[in-house]
Coordinates of C-alpha atoms in Angstrom, one line a residue:
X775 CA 0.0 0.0 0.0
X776 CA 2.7 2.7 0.7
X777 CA 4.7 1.5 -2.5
X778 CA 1.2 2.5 -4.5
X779 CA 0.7 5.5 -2.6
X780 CA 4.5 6.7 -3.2
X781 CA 3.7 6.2 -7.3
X782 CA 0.9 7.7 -6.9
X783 CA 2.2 10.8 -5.5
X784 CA 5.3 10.9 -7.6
X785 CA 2.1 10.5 -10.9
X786 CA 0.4 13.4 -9.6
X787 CA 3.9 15.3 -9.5
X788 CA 5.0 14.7 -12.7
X789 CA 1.6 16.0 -13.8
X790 CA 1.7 19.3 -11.9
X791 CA 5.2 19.7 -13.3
X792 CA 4.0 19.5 -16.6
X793 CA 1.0 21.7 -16.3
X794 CA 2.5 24.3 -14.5
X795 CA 5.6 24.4 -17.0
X796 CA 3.6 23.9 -20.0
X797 CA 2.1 26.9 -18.8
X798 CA 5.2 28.8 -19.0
X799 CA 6.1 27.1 -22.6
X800 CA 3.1 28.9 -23.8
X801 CA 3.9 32.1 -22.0
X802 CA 6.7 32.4 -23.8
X803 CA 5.4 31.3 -27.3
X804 CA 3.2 34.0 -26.7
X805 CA -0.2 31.5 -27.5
X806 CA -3.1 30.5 -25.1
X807 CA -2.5 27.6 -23.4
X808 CA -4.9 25.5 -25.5
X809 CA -2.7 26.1 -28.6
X810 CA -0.4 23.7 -27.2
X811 CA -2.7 21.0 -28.6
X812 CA -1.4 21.7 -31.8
X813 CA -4.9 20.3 -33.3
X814 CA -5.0 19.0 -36.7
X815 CA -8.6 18.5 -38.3
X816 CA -9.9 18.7 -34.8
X817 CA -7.8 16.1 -33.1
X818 CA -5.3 17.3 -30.4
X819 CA -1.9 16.6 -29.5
X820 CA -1.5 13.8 -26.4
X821 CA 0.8 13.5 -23.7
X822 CA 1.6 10.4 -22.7
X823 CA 3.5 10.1 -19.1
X824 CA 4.9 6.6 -19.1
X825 CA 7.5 4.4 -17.3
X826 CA 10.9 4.7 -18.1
X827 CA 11.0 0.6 -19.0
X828 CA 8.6 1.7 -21.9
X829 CA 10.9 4.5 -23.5
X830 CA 14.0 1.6 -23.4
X831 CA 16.1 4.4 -22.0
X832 CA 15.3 7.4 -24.2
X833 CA 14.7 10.9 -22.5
X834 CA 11.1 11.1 -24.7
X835 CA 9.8 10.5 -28.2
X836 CA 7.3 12.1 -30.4
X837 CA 5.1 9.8 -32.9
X838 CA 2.3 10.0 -35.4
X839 CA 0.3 7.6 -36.9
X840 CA -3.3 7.0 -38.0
X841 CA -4.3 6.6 -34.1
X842 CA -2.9 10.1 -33.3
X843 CA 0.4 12.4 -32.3
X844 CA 1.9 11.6 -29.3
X845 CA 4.3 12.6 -27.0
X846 CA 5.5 10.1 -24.5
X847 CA 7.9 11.1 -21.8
X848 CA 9.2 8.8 -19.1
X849 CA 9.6 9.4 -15.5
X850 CA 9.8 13.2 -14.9
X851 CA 12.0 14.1 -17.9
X852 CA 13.3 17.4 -19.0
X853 CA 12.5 17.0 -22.9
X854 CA 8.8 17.7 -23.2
X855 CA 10.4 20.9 -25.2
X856 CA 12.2 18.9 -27.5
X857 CA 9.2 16.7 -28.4
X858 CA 6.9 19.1 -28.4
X859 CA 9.2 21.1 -31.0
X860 CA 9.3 17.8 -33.0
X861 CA 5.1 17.9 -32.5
X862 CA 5.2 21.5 -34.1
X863 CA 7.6 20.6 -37.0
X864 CA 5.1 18.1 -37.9
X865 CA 2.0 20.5 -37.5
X866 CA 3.3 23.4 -39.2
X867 CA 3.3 20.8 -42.6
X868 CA -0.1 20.4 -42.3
X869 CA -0.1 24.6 -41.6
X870 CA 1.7 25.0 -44.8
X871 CA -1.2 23.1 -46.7
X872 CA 0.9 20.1 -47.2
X873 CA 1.2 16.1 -47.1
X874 CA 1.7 14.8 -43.1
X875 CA 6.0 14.9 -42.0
X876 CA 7.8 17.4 -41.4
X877 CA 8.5 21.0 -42.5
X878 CA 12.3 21.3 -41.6
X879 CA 13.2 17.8 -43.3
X880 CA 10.6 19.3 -46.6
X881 CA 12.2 22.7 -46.6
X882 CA 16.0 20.9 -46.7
X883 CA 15.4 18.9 -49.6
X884 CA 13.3 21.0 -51.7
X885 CA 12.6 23.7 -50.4
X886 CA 9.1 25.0 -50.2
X887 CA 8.1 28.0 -52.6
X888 CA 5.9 31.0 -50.4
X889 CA 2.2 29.4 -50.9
X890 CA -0.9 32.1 -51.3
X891 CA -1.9 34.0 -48.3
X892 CA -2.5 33.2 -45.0
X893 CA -0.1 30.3 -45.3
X894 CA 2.6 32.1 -46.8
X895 CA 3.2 33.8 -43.6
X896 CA 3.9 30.3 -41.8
X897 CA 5.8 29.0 -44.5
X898 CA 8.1 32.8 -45.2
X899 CA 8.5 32.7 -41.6
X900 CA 9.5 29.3 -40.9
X901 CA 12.5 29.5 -44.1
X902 CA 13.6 32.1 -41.4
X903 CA 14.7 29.6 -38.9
X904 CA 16.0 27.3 -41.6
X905 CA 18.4 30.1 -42.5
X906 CA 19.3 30.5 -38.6
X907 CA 19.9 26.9 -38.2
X908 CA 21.9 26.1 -40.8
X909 CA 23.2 29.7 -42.2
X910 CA 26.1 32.0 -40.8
X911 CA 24.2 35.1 -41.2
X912 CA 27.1 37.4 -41.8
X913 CA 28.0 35.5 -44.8
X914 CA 24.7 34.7 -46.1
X915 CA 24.0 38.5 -46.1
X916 CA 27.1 39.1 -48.0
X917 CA 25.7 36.3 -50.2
X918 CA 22.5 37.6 -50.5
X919 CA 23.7 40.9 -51.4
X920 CA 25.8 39.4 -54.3
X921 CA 23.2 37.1 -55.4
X922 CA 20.6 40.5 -56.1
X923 CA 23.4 42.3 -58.5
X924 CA 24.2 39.0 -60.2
X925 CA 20.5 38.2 -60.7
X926 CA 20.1 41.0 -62.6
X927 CA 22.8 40.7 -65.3
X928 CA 21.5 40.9 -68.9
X929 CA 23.4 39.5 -71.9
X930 CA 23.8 41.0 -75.3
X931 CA 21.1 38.8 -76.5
X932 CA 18.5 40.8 -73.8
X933 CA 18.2 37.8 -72.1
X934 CA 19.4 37.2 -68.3
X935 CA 22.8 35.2 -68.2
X936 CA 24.0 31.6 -67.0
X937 CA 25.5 33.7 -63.9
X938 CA 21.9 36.0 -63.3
X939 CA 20.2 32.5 -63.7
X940 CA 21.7 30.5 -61.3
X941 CA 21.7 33.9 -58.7
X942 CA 18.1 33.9 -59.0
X943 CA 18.0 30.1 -57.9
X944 CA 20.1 29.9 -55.4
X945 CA 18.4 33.0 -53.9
X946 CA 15.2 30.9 -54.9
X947 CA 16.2 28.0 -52.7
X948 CA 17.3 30.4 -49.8
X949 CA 13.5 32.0 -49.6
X950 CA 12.0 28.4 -49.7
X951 CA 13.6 27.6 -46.5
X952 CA 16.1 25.0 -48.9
X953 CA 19.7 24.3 -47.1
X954 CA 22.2 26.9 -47.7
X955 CA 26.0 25.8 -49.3
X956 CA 28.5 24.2 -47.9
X957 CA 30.7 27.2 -48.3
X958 CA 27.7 28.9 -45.7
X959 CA 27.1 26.8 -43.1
X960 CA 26.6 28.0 -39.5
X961 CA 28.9 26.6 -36.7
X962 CA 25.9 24.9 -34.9
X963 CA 25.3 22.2 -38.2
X964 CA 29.5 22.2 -38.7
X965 CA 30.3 20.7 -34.7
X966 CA 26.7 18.5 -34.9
X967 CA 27.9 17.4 -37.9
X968 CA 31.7 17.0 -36.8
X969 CA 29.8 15.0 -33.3
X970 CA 27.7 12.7 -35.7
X971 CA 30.5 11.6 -37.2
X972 CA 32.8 10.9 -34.3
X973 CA 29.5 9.2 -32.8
X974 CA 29.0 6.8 -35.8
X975 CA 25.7 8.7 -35.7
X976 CA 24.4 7.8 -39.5
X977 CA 23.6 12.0 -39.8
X978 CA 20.8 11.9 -36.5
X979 CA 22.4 15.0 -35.2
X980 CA 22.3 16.8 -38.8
X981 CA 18.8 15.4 -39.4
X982 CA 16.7 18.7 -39.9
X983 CA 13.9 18.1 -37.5
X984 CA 16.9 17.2 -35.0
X985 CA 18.5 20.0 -35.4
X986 CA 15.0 22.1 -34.8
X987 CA 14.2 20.3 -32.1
X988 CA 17.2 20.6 -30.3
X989 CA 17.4 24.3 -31.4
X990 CA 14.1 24.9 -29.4
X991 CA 14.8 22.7 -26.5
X992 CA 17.8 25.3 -25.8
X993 CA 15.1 28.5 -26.6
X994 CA 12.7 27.4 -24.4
X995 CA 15.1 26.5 -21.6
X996 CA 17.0 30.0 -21.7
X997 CA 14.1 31.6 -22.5
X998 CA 12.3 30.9 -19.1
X999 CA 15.9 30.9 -17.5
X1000 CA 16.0 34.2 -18.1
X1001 CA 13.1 35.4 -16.8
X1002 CA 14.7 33.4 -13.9
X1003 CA 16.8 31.0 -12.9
X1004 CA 14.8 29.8 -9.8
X1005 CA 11.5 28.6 -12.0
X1006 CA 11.5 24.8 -12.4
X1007 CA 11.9 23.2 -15.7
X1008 CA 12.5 19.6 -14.8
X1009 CA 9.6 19.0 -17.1
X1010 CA 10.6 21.4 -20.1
X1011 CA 14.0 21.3 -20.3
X1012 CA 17.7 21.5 -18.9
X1013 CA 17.4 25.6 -18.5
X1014 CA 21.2 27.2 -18.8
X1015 CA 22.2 23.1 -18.7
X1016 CA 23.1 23.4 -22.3
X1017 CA 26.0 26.0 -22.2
X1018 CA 27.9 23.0 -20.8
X1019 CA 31.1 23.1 -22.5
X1020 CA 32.3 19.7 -20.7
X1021 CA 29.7 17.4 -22.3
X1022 CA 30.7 17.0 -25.6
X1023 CA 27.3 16.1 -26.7
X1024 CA 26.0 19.2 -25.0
X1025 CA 29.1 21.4 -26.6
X1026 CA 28.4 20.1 -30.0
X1027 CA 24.9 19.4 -30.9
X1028 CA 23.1 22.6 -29.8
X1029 CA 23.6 26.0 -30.9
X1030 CA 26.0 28.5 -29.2
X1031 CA 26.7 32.0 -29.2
X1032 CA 25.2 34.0 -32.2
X1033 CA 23.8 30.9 -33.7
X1034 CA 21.8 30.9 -30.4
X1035 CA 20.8 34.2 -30.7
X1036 CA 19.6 34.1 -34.2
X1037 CA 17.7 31.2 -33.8
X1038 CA 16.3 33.2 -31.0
X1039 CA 15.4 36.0 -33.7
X1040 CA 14.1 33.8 -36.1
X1041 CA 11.8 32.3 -33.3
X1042 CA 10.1 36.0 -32.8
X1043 CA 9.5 36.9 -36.1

């Protein structure tokens, strides 16, 4: 009896973790709380608060499939950001008018061209964090920049050049949210992609919707952080945890420095 009565109490925990720091997720998104749900044809988002023997050892996991979206967290983990930015990834497809998966892994293979109004707004916006994920934004500027005066070139024949038409492509790709050049990539896809390799990882830590994920994860924990350091987040996320510069996975796989902070731009506009 006082086994059942200590799971019982550690249930009802867990549970007022999570609503009281969802809570604060949606403060800081800005959104009622009830936008959380992230409904799709009238069918919400559920939470799923298991054992840790069901999640064979992972911190959470997001999945979809014709019986619903779930997010499944075990014990009283500190990842319900990271799933839940997986869970919007996979809503914002269906935002953008388009087939069930993914936005960021869509948008880094083919990009996806501005759509007619309203969704072009979630779709313009959303090639904005692309750009911050995987773009230094220094050079991509000075890219951009280059790109406008080369697009307009006009040979003798009145007709844009090779050069105009592959600026106007490239700057094409950029605006649909597609990957940016090797020659451009930010530091945050450069060390995930340097630990995926010295991890044997087969490209999970450069795995768009990884990288999102984890990119919001770090927002929402420094975002509440900084309102203050004292509000619990053993529900949401690891907080300031992920300026660790000891763990290399911690070091590596999440954004630092500017690529932090324009991730945290992108996230506002």
């Amino acid at each position: 009896a006082q086994q059942r009565a200590e799971m019982l109490r550690t249930t009802l925990d867990q549970m007022l973790d999570a609503y009281r720091q969802m809570q604060m997720l949606a403060s800081i998104l800005g959104v009622p709380e009830k936008a959380l749900a992230l409904e799709i044809d009238g069918k919400p988002l559920t939470l799923s608060l298991v054992s840790v023997k069901r999640t064979r050892g992972a911190l959470g996991s997001f999945s979809a499939g014709p019986e619903g979206r779930v997010v499944s967290l075990p014990g009283r983990s500190n990842s319900f950001a990271h799933e839940w930015g997986h869970a919007l990834d996979h809503w914002l497809t269906s935002a953008a008018g388009r087939d069930p998966g993914f936005l960021s892994r869509l948008m880094d293979k083919q990009g996806l061209p501005r759509p007619l109004s309203p969704k072009a707004a979630v779709v313009e916006a959303y090639a904005g964090i692309m750009r911050a994920l995987y773009g230094d934004h220094a050079q991509i500027s000075s890219l951009i920049l280059r790109l406008q005066t080369e697009a307009t070139q006009i040979g003798a024949d009145g007709k844009p050049t090779p050069q105009a038409v592959r600026a106007q492509r490239l700057m094409h790709d950029l605006r649909a949210g597609k990957r940016v050049p090797d020659a451009y990539l930010s530091t945050y896809f450069k060390s995930s992609a340097d630990y995926d390799k010295a991890t044997a990882a087969g490209g999970y830590f450069t795995d768009p919707a990884e990288m999102f994920a984890r990119a919001f994860e770090a927002w929402a924990g420094a975002t509440v952080a900084t309102i203050s350091p004292d509000l619990p987040q053993a529900f949401l996320s690891k907080g300031f945890g992920y300026e660790n510069d000891v763990d290399p996975r911690l070091r590596m796989t999440f954004p630092k420095g500017a690529d932090a902070a324009r991730f945290a731009v992108a996230m506002g506009e």
